[in-house]
Structure formats: C-alpha cells, structure tokens
Coordinates of C-alpha atoms in Angstrom, one line a residue:
M1 CA -8.5 18.5 -8.7
F2 CA -5.2 15.9 -8.1
T3 CA -3.4 18.7 -6.9
G4 CA -2.7 20.0 -3.2
S5 CA -4.8 18.5 -0.2
I6 CA -6.3 15.5 -0.4
V7 CA -7.2 13.4 2.4
A8 CA -7.1 10.0 2.9
L9 CA -10.4 9.1 4.2
I10 CA -11.1 7.2 7.1
T11 CA -13.9 4.6 6.8
P12 CA -16.4 5.1 10.3
M13 CA -17.7 2.3 11.6
N14 CA -20.6 1.6 14.0
Q15 CA -20.2 -0.7 17.2
K16 CA -20.8 -3.5 14.9
G17 CA -17.8 -2.7 12.8
K18 CA -20.7 -1.9 9.6
L19 CA -20.3 1.5 8.1
C20 CA -22.2 4.4 9.9
R21 CA -23.2 6.6 7.2
S22 CA -24.2 9.5 9.4
S23 CA -20.2 9.5 10.3
L24 CA -19.1 9.4 6.7
K25 CA -21.4 12.1 6.1
K26 CA -20.7 14.5 8.3
L27 CA -16.7 13.6 7.1
V28 CA -17.6 14.4 3.9
D29 CA -19.1 17.5 4.5
Y30 CA -16.5 18.8 6.7
H31 CA -14.0 18.0 3.9
I32 CA -16.2 20.1 1.4
K33 CA -16.3 23.0 4.0
N34 CA -12.4 23.1 4.4
Q35 CA -12.0 23.0 1.0
T36 CA -10.0 20.1 0.5
K37 CA -9.3 19.4 -2.8
A38 CA -10.1 15.4 -3.5
I39 CA -11.5 12.6 -1.5
V40 CA -9.6 8.8 -1.5
S41 CA -12.3 6.3 -0.2
V42 CA -11.3 3.3 1.1
G43 CA -7.6 3.3 0.4
T44 CA -5.3 2.6 3.5
T45 CA -6.7 4.6 6.0
G46 CA -9.9 3.5 4.7
E47 CA -9.1 0.1 6.0
S48 CA -9.3 -1.9 3.0
A49 CA -7.3 -4.6 4.2
T50 CA -10.1 -5.3 6.4
L51 CA -13.3 -4.7 3.8
N52 CA -14.5 -7.5 1.5
Q53 CA -15.0 -6.5 -2.1
E54 CA -18.4 -5.6 -2.0
E55 CA -18.7 -3.5 0.8
H56 CA -15.0 -2.0 -0.8
I57 CA -17.8 -1.0 -3.5
N58 CA -20.7 0.0 -1.5
I59 CA -18.6 2.6 0.7
V60 CA -17.2 3.8 -2.5
M61 CA -20.3 4.5 -3.9
F62 CA -22.2 5.9 -0.9
T63 CA -19.4 8.3 -0.4
L64 CA -19.8 9.6 -4.1
E65 CA -23.1 9.9 -3.8
I66 CA -23.0 11.9 -0.4
A67 CA -20.1 14.0 -2.4
D68 CA -23.1 14.7 -5.1
N69 CA -20.6 16.2 -7.7
R70 CA -19.7 18.8 -4.5
I71 CA -15.9 17.3 -4.1
P72 CA -14.1 14.4 -6.2
I73 CA -13.6 10.8 -5.1
I74 CA -10.7 8.6 -5.8
A75 CA -11.1 5.5 -5.1
G76 CA -9.0 3.1 -3.7
T77 CA -8.5 0.0 -6.4
G78 CA -5.6 -1.9 -5.5
A79 CA -5.3 -6.1 -5.2
N80 CA -2.3 -7.9 -5.3
A81 CA -4.0 -10.4 -8.1
T82 CA -3.4 -8.4 -11.1
E83 CA -7.1 -9.8 -12.3
E84 CA -9.0 -8.3 -9.0
A85 CA -7.6 -4.8 -9.2
I86 CA -9.1 -5.0 -13.5
L87 CA -12.3 -6.4 -12.0
L88 CA -12.5 -3.3 -9.0
T89 CA -11.5 -0.6 -11.0
K90 CA -13.9 -1.5 -14.3
R91 CA -16.3 -1.5 -11.4
F92 CA -16.3 2.0 -11.0
E93 CA -16.5 2.7 -15.2
K94 CA -18.9 5.4 -15.6
S95 CA -20.0 5.4 -12.1
G96 CA -18.5 9.5 -11.2
I97 CA -15.4 8.0 -9.6
S98 CA -12.7 11.3 -10.5
G99 CA -10.2 8.1 -10.5
C100 CA -7.9 5.4 -9.0
L101 CA -5.6 5.4 -6.9
T102 CA -4.2 1.7 -7.1
V103 CA -1.5 0.2 -4.7
T104 CA 1.4 -2.0 -5.7
P105 CA 0.8 -5.7 -5.3
Y106 CA 1.7 -6.5 -1.6
Y107 CA 2.2 -9.5 -0.1
N108 CA 3.2 -11.2 -3.4
K109 CA 6.8 -9.3 -3.9
P110 CA 6.8 -9.4 -7.6
T111 CA 10.1 -8.1 -9.6
Q112 CA 10.1 -4.9 -11.4
E113 CA 8.8 -6.3 -14.7
G114 CA 5.9 -7.6 -12.6
L115 CA 4.8 -4.1 -11.4
Y116 CA 5.2 -3.1 -15.1
Q117 CA 2.9 -5.3 -16.5
H118 CA 1.1 -5.4 -13.6
F119 CA -0.3 -1.6 -13.9
K120 CA 0.0 -2.1 -17.4
A121 CA -2.7 -4.4 -18.2
I122 CA -4.9 -2.4 -15.7
S123 CA -4.2 0.8 -17.3
E124 CA -5.0 -1.0 -21.2
N125 CA -8.7 -2.1 -19.5
T126 CA -10.0 1.0 -18.0
E127 CA -10.0 4.7 -19.3
L128 CA -10.0 6.1 -15.7
P129 CA -7.3 8.1 -14.7
Q130 CA -4.4 6.0 -12.7
I131 CA -2.6 7.0 -9.7
L132 CA 0.3 4.8 -8.6
Y133 CA 0.6 4.3 -5.3
N134 CA 4.2 3.1 -3.6
V135 CA 4.3 1.9 0.3
P136 CA 7.1 -0.3 0.4
S137 CA 6.8 -0.5 4.4
R138 CA 3.1 -2.2 3.7
T139 CA 3.2 -4.0 0.7
G140 CA 6.9 -5.4 0.7
C141 CA 7.5 -4.2 -2.6
D142 CA 9.5 -0.8 -3.9
L143 CA 8.7 0.6 -7.6
L144 CA 11.3 2.1 -8.9
P145 CA 11.8 5.4 -10.5
H146 CA 12.9 3.6 -13.8
T147 CA 9.4 1.5 -14.3
I148 CA 7.8 5.0 -12.8
A149 CA 8.9 6.6 -15.9
R150 CA 8.2 3.5 -18.2
L151 CA 4.2 3.4 -17.1
S152 CA 3.8 6.9 -17.6
K153 CA 4.0 6.9 -21.2
F154 CA 0.7 5.2 -20.4
K155 CA -2.2 8.0 -21.6
N156 CA -4.2 7.2 -18.1
I157 CA -1.7 6.9 -15.5
I158 CA -1.7 10.3 -14.8
G159 CA 0.7 10.4 -11.2
I160 CA 1.8 8.5 -8.7
K161 CA 1.3 8.6 -5.0
E162 CA 4.8 8.6 -3.5
A163 CA 4.8 7.2 0.5
T164 CA 8.2 6.3 0.5
G165 CA 9.1 9.3 2.8
D166 CA 13.0 8.9 1.0
L167 CA 12.9 12.5 -0.3
S168 CA 16.0 11.6 -2.7
R169 CA 13.3 9.9 -4.8
I170 CA 12.0 13.4 -5.9
N171 CA 14.8 14.6 -8.5
K172 CA 15.2 10.4 -9.8
I173 CA 11.7 10.7 -10.6
K174 CA 11.3 14.3 -12.7
Q175 CA 14.5 13.3 -14.3
L176 CA 12.6 10.5 -15.5
I177 CA 9.3 11.7 -16.6
K178 CA 7.6 14.5 -18.0
D179 CA 6.5 18.2 -16.0
D180 CA 2.9 17.1 -16.2
F181 CA 3.1 13.8 -14.1
L182 CA 1.8 14.2 -10.7
L183 CA 3.9 13.4 -7.7
I184 CA 1.7 13.4 -4.8
S185 CA 3.3 13.0 -1.4
G186 CA 1.7 10.0 0.9
D187 CA 3.6 10.9 4.5
D188 CA 2.5 13.7 6.1
V189 CA 5.3 14.3 8.2
T190 CA 8.0 15.2 4.3
A191 CA 4.9 16.5 2.6
L192 CA 5.6 20.5 2.6
D193 CA 9.9 19.2 2.1
F194 CA 8.2 17.3 -0.9
M195 CA 6.4 19.8 -2.4
Q196 CA 9.4 22.2 -2.1
L197 CA 11.1 19.7 -4.0
G198 CA 8.7 19.6 -7.1
G199 CA 5.4 18.4 -5.6
H200 CA 2.1 18.5 -6.4
G201 CA 0.2 17.5 -3.5
V202 CA -0.1 15.4 -0.6
I203 CA -3.0 12.1 -0.3
S204 CA -3.0 12.8 4.1
V205 CA -4.2 11.2 6.8
T206 CA -3.4 14.4 9.1
A207 CA -6.4 15.7 6.8
N208 CA -9.0 13.9 8.3
I209 CA -8.9 16.2 11.4
A210 CA -6.6 19.1 10.1
A211 CA -9.0 20.1 7.2
K212 CA -8.5 23.7 6.6
E213 CA -4.8 23.3 8.1
M214 CA -3.9 20.9 5.6
M215 CA -5.6 22.8 2.8
Q216 CA -3.6 26.0 4.1
I217 CA -0.3 24.5 3.7
C218 CA -0.8 23.1 0.3
N219 CA -2.4 26.5 -1.3
F220 CA 0.8 28.3 -0.1
A221 CA 3.2 25.6 -1.1
L222 CA 1.6 25.7 -4.6
K223 CA 2.1 29.1 -5.0
N224 CA 6.0 28.9 -3.6
D225 CA 5.4 30.8 -0.5
F226 CA 6.9 28.2 1.6
I227 CA 7.8 30.7 5.0
N228 CA 3.8 31.0 5.4
A229 CA 3.4 26.7 5.0
R230 CA 5.3 26.3 7.4
K231 CA 4.7 28.4 10.2
I232 CA 1.0 26.2 9.4
N233 CA 3.4 23.1 9.4
Q234 CA 5.5 23.6 12.4
K235 CA 2.4 23.7 14.2
L236 CA 1.4 20.5 12.9
I237 CA 4.8 18.4 13.1
L238 CA 3.7 16.5 16.1
L239 CA 0.8 15.5 14.6
H240 CA 2.0 14.4 11.2
E241 CA 4.3 12.1 13.9
A242 CA 2.0 10.9 16.6
L243 CA -0.3 9.4 13.9
F244 CA 1.7 6.7 13.4
I245 CA 3.4 5.6 16.6
E246 CA 0.6 2.8 15.7
S247 CA 0.0 1.3 12.6
N248 CA -2.9 3.8 10.3
P249 CA -5.5 4.0 10.6
M250 CA -5.6 3.1 14.5
P251 CA -4.7 6.6 16.1
I252 CA -6.5 8.4 13.4
K253 CA -9.5 7.3 14.2
W254 CA -9.5 7.5 18.1
I255 CA -8.6 10.9 17.8
A256 CA -11.4 11.9 14.9
K257 CA -13.7 10.3 17.5
K258 CA -12.3 11.8 20.1
M259 CA -13.0 15.4 18.2
G260 CA -16.5 14.7 17.4
L261 CA -15.7 13.9 13.6
I262 CA -17.2 10.5 14.1
K263 CA -19.3 8.9 16.4
Y264 CA -16.8 5.6 16.9
D265 CA -13.6 4.5 16.8
T266 CA -14.4 0.9 16.0
L267 CA -12.1 -1.4 14.4
R268 CA -12.2 -4.2 12.5
L269 CA -9.3 -7.2 14.0
P270 CA -6.2 -7.3 13.3
M271 CA -6.3 -3.7 14.1
T272 CA -6.9 -3.1 17.6
P273 CA -7.6 0.4 20.0
I274 CA -4.7 2.0 20.7
M275 CA -2.1 2.0 24.2
Q276 CA -3.1 5.2 26.3
S277 CA 0.2 5.8 26.2
T278 CA -0.5 6.9 22.3
R279 CA -3.1 8.7 23.7
L280 CA -1.7 11.1 25.5
Q281 CA 0.6 11.8 23.2
L282 CA -2.1 12.4 20.6
E283 CA -3.9 14.8 22.9
K284 CA -0.5 16.5 23.7
A285 CA -0.4 16.9 19.3
V286 CA -3.7 17.7 19.3
K287 CA -3.3 20.9 21.9
Y288 CA 0.0 21.7 20.2
A289 CA -1.6 22.3 17.0
N290 CA -4.8 24.4 18.1
L291 CA -7.4 22.5 16.4

C-alpha cells in the first residue's frame, strides 16, 4: 500500500472555508476508480498549516469514512512540537488509518540529534507505521542520510518521503539502510528519475488531477519499464512544473476546480488566488497533457 502512486490529497473547502464534504467524496471516489495506491490526508497539500487540530482530525476521519476500506488512508501527523505530533499520532491509533506521514519539525530548526530524538519519541509512542517527511524548502531543516539511517532501525519507521528534489540523496540513503526501507519521492518533477534510481513510488501533487497517468507511470517504473513510463511522464512534465509556479496547493486547487473535481478553489489565508499568468500556464500544461 505504500508503493506506487500515492496522492497528496487537496482539502476541498466551501465558500466559507469549511470542508466541502461532497467534493471530498468525489475526490476519494476518483482515486479509487483510477487505482491510486493510497491517499495522504491533511499533509502539506491538504493545508495542514491552516487547519486547527480538531479540523485536522475530523477531515482525516471523514476521509477514512468515505474510503470505507477501499483505499488505504495515510494521515499527516507532523508538528513542530514533539508532544503535539505524538498526541496527533495517538489520536489515530486503532482508527483504521494505515500509517502516518510525519514532517520534520518546522520553524524551530532542530539539529540532527534533535530530529532523531523527535522521531524516536513518536515511534516509541505508537504502533502505527511511520513515514518520515523531509522537505527543507518548507521546514527550514534537512533530515540528512545518516540520521535517516539511525531512524530506519525503529521497527515502525518504514520509509521516507524525500522532497528535496536532489537525486544524489537516493544512493547516499540506500548505502546506509536495509532494502525494505521505503524511499518515496515527494517531488513530481524528479519522481520518475527517483524511481529509476531505486525509489518505490511518489506522494504526488499531480495525481490530484492526473490519477490514472501517475498510476501508470509508477506501475511501469516498478516493472522496470522506463520506456513506457517516460512516454506518459513526458506528457505531464509541463504540469509537474506549472503546479509549483506558485505555492502549493494554490495552483492545484484552481485547476482541480477548473476540471470539475471540486466545487470551489477556496483557500485560507495566507494562501491567495493564483495570478492570471499562472492560470494560463496551467491551462497550457493541462492541454499538453491531454487531460
């Protein structure tokens, strides 16, 4: 369940900025139909940073309810305070959640030892599978290969979402870990190259609107058929890039509404509507991808 194309699901909101339940159901059904391997609920793309904890938990649990065991749900459970991350993780114990995606603590810039102790404490307080999440461009800290290797020794820390876009990281990590530790890309632009170098899948923003294509790319890649994987990926390359012209999830919510996958592209401040120039590039990319 933790390999292949996993979607970093957007959180659809109504005009008042509250969860749009009908749109969320439509999204979940869309991913089940197109054989996405799992859904990450309330991660970065799901706007975890602008939700309070009660909203965060309720959205994850409603996503789980809609899924109804048809697709695994991975809960975003990261926080910059270790105790908060533990409490959020424990909230999903025995809920039916398949695992947790836990981002490195943001803003307070911990040392490598601080990062190790943070994830160690979470691991020791839950039996849920844990996927580490490294995205230095957002958090201000970088989980380095030697620290990942130390953490990989914990039984329930099963992999990492590596979103640096630095392909040299893969071999550095692989040299230090066992083969069963999952390496998952968090960068759509380099995801296929990541898999060709030994990665196991991608937690994808692009999959929100190109679920079938991302599933096919990953399935071909996992079978070492990179010729066919690249044929599909080449059609999506402009989209991979356009979705990050402005801060995620601003572009993906706009284009998801444009494509009829959600009713509204409502964002919470400080996220704002995208510029007209970005809209034009997104429309061009979607047309190029033949979505």
